[in-house]
Short mmCIF file of C-alpha atoms in Angstrom, two decimals:
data_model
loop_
_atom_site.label_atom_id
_atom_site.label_comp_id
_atom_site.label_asym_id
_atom_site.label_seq_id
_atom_site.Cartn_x
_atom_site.Cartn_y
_atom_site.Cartn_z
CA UNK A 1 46.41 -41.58 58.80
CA UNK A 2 47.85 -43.62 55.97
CA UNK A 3 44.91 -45.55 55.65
CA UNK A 4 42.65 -42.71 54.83
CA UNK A 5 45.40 -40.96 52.42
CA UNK A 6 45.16 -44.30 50.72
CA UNK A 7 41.53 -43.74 50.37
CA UNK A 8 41.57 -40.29 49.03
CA UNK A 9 44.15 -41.50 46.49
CA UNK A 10 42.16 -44.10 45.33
CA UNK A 11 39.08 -42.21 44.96
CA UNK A 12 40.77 -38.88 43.16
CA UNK A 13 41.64 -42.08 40.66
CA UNK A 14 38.20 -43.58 40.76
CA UNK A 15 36.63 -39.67 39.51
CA UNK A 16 39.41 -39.71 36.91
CA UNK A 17 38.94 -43.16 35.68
CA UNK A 18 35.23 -42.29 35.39
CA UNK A 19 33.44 -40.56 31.56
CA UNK A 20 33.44 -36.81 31.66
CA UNK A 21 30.21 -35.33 31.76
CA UNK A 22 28.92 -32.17 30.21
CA UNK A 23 26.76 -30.14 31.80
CA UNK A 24 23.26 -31.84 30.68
CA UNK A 25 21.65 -27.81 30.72
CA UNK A 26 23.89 -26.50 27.72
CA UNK A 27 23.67 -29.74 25.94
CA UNK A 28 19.87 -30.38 26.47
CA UNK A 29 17.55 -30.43 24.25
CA UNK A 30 15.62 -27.46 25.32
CA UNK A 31 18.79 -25.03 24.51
CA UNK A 32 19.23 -26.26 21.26
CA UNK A 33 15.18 -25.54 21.17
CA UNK A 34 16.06 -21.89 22.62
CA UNK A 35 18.61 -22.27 19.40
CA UNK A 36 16.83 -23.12 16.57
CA UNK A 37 14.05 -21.17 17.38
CA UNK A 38 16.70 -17.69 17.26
CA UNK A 39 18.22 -19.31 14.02
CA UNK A 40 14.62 -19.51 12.48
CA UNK A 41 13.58 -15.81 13.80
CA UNK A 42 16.98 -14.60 12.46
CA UNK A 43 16.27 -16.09 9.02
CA UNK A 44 12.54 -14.75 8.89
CA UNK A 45 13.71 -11.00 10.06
CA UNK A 46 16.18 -10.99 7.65
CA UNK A 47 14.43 -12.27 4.52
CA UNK A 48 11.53 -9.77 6.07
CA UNK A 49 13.98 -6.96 5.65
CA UNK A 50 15.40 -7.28 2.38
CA UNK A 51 12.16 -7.61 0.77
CA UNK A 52 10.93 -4.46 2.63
CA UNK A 53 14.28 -2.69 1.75
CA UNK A 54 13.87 -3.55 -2.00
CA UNK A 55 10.45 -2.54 -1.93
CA UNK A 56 10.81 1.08 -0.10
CA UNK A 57 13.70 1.77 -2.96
CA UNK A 58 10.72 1.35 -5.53
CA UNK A 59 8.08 3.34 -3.72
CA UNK A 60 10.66 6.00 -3.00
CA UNK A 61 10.98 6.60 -6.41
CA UNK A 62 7.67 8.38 -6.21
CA UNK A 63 8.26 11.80 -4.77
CA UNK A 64 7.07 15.27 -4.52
CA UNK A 65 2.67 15.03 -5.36
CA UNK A 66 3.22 11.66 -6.31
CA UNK A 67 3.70 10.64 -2.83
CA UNK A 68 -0.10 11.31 -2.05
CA UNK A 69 -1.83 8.83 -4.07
CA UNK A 70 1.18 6.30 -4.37
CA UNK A 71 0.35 5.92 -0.52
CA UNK A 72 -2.87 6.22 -0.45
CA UNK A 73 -2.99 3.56 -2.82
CA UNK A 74 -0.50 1.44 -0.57
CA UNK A 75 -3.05 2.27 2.14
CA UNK A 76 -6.07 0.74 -0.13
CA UNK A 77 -3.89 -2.14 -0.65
CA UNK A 78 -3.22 -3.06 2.95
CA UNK A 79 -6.68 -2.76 3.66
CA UNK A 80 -8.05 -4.76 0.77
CA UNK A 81 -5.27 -7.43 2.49
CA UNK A 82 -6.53 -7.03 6.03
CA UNK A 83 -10.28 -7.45 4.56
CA UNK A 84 -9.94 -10.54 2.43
CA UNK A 85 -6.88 -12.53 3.59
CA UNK A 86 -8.11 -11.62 7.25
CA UNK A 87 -6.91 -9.19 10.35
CA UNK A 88 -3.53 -9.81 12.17
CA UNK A 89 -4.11 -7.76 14.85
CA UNK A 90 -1.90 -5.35 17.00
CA UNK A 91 0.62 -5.45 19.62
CA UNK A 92 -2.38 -5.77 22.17
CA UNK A 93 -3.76 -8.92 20.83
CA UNK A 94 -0.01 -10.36 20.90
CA UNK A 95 0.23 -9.38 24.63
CA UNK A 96 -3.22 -10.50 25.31
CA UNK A 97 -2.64 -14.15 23.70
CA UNK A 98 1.08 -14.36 25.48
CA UNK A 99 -1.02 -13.21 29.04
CA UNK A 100 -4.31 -14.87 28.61
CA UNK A 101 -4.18 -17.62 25.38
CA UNK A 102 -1.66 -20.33 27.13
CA UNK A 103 1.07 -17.95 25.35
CA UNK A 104 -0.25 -19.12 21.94
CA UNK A 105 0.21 -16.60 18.97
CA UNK A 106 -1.35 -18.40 15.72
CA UNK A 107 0.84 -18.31 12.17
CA UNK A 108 -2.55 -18.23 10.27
CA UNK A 109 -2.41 -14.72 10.88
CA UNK A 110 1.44 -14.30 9.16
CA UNK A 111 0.29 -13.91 5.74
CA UNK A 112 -1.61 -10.38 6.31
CA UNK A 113 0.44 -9.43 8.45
CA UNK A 114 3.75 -9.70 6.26
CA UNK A 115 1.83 -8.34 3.51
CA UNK A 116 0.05 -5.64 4.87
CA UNK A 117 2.94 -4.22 6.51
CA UNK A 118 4.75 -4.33 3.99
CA UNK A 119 2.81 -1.73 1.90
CA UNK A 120 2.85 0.39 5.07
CA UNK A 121 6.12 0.06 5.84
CA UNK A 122 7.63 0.38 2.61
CA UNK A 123 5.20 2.86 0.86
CA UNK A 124 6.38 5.36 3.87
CA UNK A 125 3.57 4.97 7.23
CA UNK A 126 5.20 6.38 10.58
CA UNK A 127 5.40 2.95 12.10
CA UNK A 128 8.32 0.42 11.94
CA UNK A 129 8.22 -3.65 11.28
CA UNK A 130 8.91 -4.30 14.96
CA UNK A 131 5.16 -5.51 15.24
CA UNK A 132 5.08 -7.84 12.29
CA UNK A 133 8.65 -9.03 12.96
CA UNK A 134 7.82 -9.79 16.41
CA UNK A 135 4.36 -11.40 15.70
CA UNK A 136 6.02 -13.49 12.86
CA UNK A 137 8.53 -14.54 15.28
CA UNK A 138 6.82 -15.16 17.78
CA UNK A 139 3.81 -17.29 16.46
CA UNK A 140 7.01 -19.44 14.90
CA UNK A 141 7.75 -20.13 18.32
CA UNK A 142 4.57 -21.29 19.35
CA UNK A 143 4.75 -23.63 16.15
CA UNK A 144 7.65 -25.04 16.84
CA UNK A 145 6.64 -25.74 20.32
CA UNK A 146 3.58 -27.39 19.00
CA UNK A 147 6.29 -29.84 16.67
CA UNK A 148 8.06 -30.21 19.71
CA UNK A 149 4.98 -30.98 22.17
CA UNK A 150 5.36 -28.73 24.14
CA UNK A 151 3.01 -27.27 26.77
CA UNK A 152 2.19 -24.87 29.48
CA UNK A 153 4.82 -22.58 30.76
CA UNK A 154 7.00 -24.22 28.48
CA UNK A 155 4.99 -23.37 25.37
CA UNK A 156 4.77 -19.55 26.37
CA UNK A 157 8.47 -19.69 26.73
CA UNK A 158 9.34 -20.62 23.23
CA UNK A 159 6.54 -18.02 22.11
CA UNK A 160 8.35 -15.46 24.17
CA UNK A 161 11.93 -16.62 22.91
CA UNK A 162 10.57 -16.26 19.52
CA UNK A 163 9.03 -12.52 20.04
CA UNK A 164 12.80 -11.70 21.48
CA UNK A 165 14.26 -12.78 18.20
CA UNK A 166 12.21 -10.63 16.27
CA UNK A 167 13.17 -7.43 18.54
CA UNK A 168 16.64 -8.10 18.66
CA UNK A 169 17.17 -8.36 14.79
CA UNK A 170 15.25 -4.85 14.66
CA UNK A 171 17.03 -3.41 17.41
CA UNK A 172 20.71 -5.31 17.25
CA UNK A 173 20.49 -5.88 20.64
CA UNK A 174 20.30 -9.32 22.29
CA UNK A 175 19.73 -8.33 25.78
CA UNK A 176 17.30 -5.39 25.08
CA UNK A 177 15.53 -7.31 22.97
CA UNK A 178 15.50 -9.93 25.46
CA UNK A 179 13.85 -8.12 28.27
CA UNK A 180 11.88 -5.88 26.02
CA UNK A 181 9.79 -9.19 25.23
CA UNK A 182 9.26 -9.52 29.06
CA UNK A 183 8.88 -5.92 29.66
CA UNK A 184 5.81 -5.45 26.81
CA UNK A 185 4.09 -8.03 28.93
CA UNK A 186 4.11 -5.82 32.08
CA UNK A 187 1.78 -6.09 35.00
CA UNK A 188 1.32 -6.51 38.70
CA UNK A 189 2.72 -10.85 38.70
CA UNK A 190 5.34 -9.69 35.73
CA UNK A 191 7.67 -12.11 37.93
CA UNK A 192 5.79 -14.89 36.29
CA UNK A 193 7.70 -14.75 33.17
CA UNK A 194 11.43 -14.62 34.53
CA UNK A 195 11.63 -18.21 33.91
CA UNK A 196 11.31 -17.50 29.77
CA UNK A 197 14.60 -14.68 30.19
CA UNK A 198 16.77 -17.27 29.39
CA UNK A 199 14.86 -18.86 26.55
CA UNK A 200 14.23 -15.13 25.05
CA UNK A 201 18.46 -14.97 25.46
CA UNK A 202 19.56 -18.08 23.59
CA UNK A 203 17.08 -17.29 20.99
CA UNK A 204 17.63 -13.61 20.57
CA UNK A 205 21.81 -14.01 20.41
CA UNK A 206 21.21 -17.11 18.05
CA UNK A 207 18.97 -14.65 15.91
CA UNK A 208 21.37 -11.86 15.79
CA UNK A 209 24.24 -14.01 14.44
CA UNK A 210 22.25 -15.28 11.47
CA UNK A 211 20.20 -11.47 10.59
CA UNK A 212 23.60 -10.31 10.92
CA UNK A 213 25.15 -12.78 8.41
CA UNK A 214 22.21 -11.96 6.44
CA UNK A 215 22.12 -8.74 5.92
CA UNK A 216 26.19 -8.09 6.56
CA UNK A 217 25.28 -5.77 9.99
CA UNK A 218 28.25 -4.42 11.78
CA UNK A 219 28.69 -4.25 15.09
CA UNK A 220 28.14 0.61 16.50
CA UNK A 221 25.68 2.70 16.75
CA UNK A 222 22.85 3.06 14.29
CA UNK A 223 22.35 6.94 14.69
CA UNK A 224 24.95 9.44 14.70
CA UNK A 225 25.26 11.30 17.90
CA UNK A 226 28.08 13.05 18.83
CA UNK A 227 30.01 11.71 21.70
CA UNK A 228 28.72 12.79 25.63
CA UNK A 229 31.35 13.31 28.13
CA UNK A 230 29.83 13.46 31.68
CA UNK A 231 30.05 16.94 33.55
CA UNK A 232 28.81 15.72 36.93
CA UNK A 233 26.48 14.62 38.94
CA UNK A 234 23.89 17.45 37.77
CA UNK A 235 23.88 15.65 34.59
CA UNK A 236 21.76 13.39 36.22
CA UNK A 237 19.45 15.84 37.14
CA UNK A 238 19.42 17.04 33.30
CA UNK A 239 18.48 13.57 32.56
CA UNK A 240 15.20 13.49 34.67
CA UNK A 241 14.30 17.33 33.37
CA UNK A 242 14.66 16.14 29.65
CA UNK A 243 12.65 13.13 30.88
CA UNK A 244 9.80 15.17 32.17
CA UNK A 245 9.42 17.10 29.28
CA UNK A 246 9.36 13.23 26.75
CA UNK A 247 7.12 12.46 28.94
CA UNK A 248 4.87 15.49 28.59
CA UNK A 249 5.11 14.53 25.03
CA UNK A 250 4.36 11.03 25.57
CA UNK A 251 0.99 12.15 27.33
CA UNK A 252 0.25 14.33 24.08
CA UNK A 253 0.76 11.39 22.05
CA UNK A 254 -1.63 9.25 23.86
CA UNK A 255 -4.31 11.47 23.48
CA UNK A 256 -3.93 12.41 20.13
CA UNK A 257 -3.94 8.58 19.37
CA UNK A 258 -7.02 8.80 21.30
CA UNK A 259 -8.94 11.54 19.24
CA UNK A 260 -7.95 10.11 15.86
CA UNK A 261 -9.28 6.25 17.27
CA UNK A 262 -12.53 8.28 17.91
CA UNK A 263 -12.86 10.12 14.73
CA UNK A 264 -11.59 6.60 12.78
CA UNK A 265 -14.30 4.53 14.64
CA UNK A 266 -17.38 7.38 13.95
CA UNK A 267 -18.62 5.16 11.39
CA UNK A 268 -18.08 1.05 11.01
CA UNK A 269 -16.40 1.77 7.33
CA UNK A 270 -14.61 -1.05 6.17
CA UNK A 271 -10.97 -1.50 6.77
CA UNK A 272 -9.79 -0.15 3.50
CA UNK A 273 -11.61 2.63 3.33
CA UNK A 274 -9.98 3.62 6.66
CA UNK A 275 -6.61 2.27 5.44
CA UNK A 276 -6.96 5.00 2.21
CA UNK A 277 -8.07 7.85 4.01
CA UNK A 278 -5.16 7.13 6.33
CA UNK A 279 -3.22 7.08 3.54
CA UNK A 280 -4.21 9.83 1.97
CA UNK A 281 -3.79 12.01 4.97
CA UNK A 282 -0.38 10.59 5.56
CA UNK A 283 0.63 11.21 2.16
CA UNK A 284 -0.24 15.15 2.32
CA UNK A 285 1.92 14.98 5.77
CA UNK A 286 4.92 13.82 4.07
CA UNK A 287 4.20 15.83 0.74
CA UNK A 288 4.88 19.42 2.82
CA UNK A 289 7.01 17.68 5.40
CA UNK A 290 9.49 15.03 3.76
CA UNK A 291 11.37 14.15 6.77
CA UNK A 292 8.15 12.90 8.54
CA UNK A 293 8.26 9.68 5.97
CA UNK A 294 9.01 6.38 6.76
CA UNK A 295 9.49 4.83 10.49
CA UNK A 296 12.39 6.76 11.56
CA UNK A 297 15.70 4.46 11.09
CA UNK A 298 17.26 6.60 8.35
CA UNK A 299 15.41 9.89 9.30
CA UNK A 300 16.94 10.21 12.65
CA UNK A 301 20.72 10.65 11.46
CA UNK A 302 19.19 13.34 9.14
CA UNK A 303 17.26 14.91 12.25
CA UNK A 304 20.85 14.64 13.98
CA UNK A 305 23.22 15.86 10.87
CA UNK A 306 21.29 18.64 9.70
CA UNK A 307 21.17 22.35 10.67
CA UNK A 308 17.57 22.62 11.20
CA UNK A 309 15.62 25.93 12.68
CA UNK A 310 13.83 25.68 15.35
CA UNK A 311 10.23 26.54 13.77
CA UNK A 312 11.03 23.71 11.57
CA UNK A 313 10.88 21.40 14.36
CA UNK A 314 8.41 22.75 15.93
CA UNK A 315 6.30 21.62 13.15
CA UNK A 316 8.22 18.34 12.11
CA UNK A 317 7.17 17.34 15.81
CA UNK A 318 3.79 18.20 15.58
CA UNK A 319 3.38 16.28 12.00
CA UNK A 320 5.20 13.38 13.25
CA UNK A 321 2.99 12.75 16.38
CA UNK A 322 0.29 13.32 14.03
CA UNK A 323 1.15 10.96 11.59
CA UNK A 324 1.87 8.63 13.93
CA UNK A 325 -1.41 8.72 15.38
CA UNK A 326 -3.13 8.73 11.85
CA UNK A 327 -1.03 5.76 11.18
CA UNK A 328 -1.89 3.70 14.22
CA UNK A 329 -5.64 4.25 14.53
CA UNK A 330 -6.16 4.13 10.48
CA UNK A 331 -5.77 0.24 10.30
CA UNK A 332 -1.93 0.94 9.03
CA UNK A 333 0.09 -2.09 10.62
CA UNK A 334 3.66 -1.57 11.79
CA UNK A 335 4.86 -0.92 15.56
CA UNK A 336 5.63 2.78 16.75
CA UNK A 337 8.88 1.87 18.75
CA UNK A 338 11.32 3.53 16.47
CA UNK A 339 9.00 6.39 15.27
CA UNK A 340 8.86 7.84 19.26
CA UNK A 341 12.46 7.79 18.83
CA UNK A 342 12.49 10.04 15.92
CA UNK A 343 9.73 11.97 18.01
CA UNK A 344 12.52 12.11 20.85
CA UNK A 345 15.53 13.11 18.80
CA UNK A 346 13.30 16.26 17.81
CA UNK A 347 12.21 17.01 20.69
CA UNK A 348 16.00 17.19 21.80
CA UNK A 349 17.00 19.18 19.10
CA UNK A 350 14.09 21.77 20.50
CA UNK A 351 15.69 21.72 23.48
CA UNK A 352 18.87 22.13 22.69
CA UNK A 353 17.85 25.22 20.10
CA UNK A 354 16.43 27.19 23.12
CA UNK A 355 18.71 26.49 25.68
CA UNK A 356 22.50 25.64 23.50
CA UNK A 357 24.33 25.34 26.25
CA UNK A 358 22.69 21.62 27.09
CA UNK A 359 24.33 18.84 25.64
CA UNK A 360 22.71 18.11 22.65
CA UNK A 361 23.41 14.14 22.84
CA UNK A 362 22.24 14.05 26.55
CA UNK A 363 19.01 15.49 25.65
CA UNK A 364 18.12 13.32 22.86
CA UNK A 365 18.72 10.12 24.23
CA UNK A 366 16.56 11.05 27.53
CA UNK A 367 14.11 12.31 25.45
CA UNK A 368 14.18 9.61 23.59
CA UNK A 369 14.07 6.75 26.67
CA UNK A 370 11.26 8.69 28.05
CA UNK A 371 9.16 8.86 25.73
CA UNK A 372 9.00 5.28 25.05
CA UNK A 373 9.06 4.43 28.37
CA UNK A 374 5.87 6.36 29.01
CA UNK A 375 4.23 4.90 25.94
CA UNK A 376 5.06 1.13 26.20
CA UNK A 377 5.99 0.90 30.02
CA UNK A 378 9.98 -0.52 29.42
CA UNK A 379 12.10 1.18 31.26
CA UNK A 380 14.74 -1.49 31.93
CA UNK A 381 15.00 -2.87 27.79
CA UNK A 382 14.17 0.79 26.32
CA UNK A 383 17.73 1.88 28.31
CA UNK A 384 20.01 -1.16 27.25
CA UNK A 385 18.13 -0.65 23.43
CA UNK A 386 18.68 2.98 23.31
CA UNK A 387 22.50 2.61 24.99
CA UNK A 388 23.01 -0.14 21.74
CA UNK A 389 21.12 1.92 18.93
CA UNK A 390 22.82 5.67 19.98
CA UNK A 391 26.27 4.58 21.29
CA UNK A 392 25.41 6.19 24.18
CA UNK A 393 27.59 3.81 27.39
CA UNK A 394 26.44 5.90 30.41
CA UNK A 395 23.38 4.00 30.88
CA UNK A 396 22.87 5.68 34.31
CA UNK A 397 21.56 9.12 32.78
CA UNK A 398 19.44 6.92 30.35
CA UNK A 399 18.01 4.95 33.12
CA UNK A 400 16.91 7.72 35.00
CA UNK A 401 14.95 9.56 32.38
CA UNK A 402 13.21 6.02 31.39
CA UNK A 403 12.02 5.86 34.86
CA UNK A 404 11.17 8.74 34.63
CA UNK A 405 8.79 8.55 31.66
CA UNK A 406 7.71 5.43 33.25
CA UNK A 407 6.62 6.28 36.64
CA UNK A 408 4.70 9.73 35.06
CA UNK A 409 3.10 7.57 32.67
CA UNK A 410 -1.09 7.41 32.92
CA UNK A 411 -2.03 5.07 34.93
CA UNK A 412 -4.28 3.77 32.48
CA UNK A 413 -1.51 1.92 29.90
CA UNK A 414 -1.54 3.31 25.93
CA UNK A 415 -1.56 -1.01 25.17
CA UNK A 416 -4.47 -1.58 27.03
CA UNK A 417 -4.12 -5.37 27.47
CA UNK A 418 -0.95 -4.32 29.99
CA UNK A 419 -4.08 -2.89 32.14
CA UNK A 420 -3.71 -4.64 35.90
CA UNK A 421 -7.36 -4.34 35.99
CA UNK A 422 -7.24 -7.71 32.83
CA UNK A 423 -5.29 -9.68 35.13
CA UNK A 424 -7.47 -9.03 38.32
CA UNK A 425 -10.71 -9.90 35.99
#
């Protein structure tokens, strides 16, 4: 017995007298990759911003009839961009090259991009700088990978990591914008691209620290809704009604999408001359209906704040879906994240008009989550996004009206390269 206490002793002392050693994970040089890939995203998203802040102060100097040709003139613009400096794409040709291209997004396509949304952004177009943030971000990833030699799985996870910290300095939220970047890539092997949800976390916290020291964001909501307190269990049922109906609205979106893409694509014009006659129909939306301007991040708390009649938005929900629509299928380049929102947040306030005994918070936010969730098939990021952007911590209610829109989607996906049938092909 005292034999082998004497050899425990003497090897407790032999572990102490030896180095200690850091976990070679943290310290490796694939997290400081993950790192400096988030730092780099953060740095682009905010620069991105304040240039598109300063410039939507300037255009928004042009109001009342002047609003019609300054953005049909930001439309021309864009176009003349797209045409000569050469087309960035949408958010299906980033899914497509994360799925199908080795996870390769190429930078040579930045330059239109940041340009061309910028005039649609700023000048007042119904979609938001997720998709140029994201494909800026992203196709810095795959860069950096390139400096780094990486390749394979490896490669697509620093594209993916990059793509996160574009979404999470949009959406202030490191874990949404996380799985969002693995959720916009859905389809039937979506297990494939667990291995990159670390990667996409290291980069997207990493990004939020520096577009936060950037830009001076605080740490709350973004919109304004007035605090829920849960009734009981019904609420949850409440939840999947209000879900139903985004979804409804989700469907109507699709196909309105759908009949402008037709109507855009009657004749091969070139890009600018669909860019201005988006423009110019845009403009005459947001000439009678103010409010329907821009992407949505300021126009929600008005939505919210004011004391709007219900025929007013009845019609501020029918403009916005159609100028959403005009905006996507026009050659306008932004995402349409944030402008469903603002779709959703009406589409509460309807419901909470006709029937004012249902809480008026609980019915925007499911609205909201639905309605995305039917459009870009998220359910899991669109509920941890929407608990970050509204302030809203019961993310049970949420969750159930994402799944909602999600399982009532069409089975034929509004960003077609998320189609199961690509995969099987």
């Amino acid at each position: 017995m005292k034999i082998n206490r004497r050899r425990r002793i003497i090897r407790t002392f032999n572990l102490l007298d030896q180095p200690m050693r850091f976990n070679p994970f943290v310290f490796s040089r694939t997290f400081f990759m993950w790192a400096f890939t988030g730092l780099v995203g953060g740095i682009i998203a905010g620069g991105y911003w304040i240039v598109l802040e300063h410039f939507t102060e300037f255009l928004a100097h042009f109001q009342g009839w002047q609003v019609i040709p300054t953005m049909a003139i930001c439309g021309l613009l864009a176009g003349l961009v797209i045409h000569f400096i050469g087309d960035p794409g949408e958010i299906h040709l980033i899914v497509n090259n994360i799925r199908f291209n080795k996870g390769k997004l190429e930078p040579k396509n930045n330059p239109s991009m940041i340009l061309s949304s910028l005039f649609c952004v700023a000048s007042g177009g119904s979609l938001g700088p997720e998709a140029p943030l994201v494909q800026v971000t992203g196709s810095t990833g795959t860069w950096l990978g390139k400096i780094f030699r990486l390749k394979g799985e490896e490669l697509r996870s620093l594209s993916i990591a990059g793509m996160a910290s574009g979404f999470t300095a949009l959406f202030g939220a490191p874990l949404g914008g996380s799985l969002f970047s693995l959720e916009i890539l859905h389809h039937k092997h979506a297990v494939e691209y667990y291995k990159a949800i670390i990667p996409a976390l290291v980069a997207s916290c990493f990004s939020y620290l520096m577009f936060a020291l950037i830009i001076h964001l605080g740490i709350g909501a973004t919109w304004d809704l007035k605090a829920y307190h849960y009734t009981g269990v019904y609420d949850f049922l409440y939840a999947t009604l209000f879900g139903a109906v985004g979804t409804f609205f989700g469907w109507i979106f699709i196909f309105v999408v759908k009949f402008f893409k037709k109507v855009f694509e009657y004749r091969k014009f070139p890009i600018y001359i669909k860019t201005l006659a988006g423009g110019l129909l845009l403009g005459i939306i947001a000439y009678n209906f103010p409010i329907t301007r821009y992407f949505g991040h300021n126009e929600i708390n008005q939505l919210i704040g004011g004391n709007f009649g219900l025929n007013f938005l009845i019609l501020v929900l029918v403009f916005k879906i159609l100028a959403i629509a005009i905006t996507v299928t026009s050659g306008w380049r932004g995402g349409f994240i944030i402008p469903l929102f603002f779709v959703g947040t009406t589409l509460g306030l309807i419901i909470h008009n006709l029937f004012p005994s249902v809480d008026t918070t609980l019915a925007i936010v499911s609205c909201m989550a639905a309605i995305n969730a039917c459009v870009t098939r998220t359910p899991m990021s669109t509920t941890i996004i929407l608990g970050t952007l509204t302030g809203f911590t019961y993310f049970v209610p949420i969750l159930f009206a994402s799944l909602t829109g999600y399982f009532l989607a069409p089975r034929i996906p509004f960003i077609g390269s998320q189609s199961e049938k690509l995969v099987e092909e």
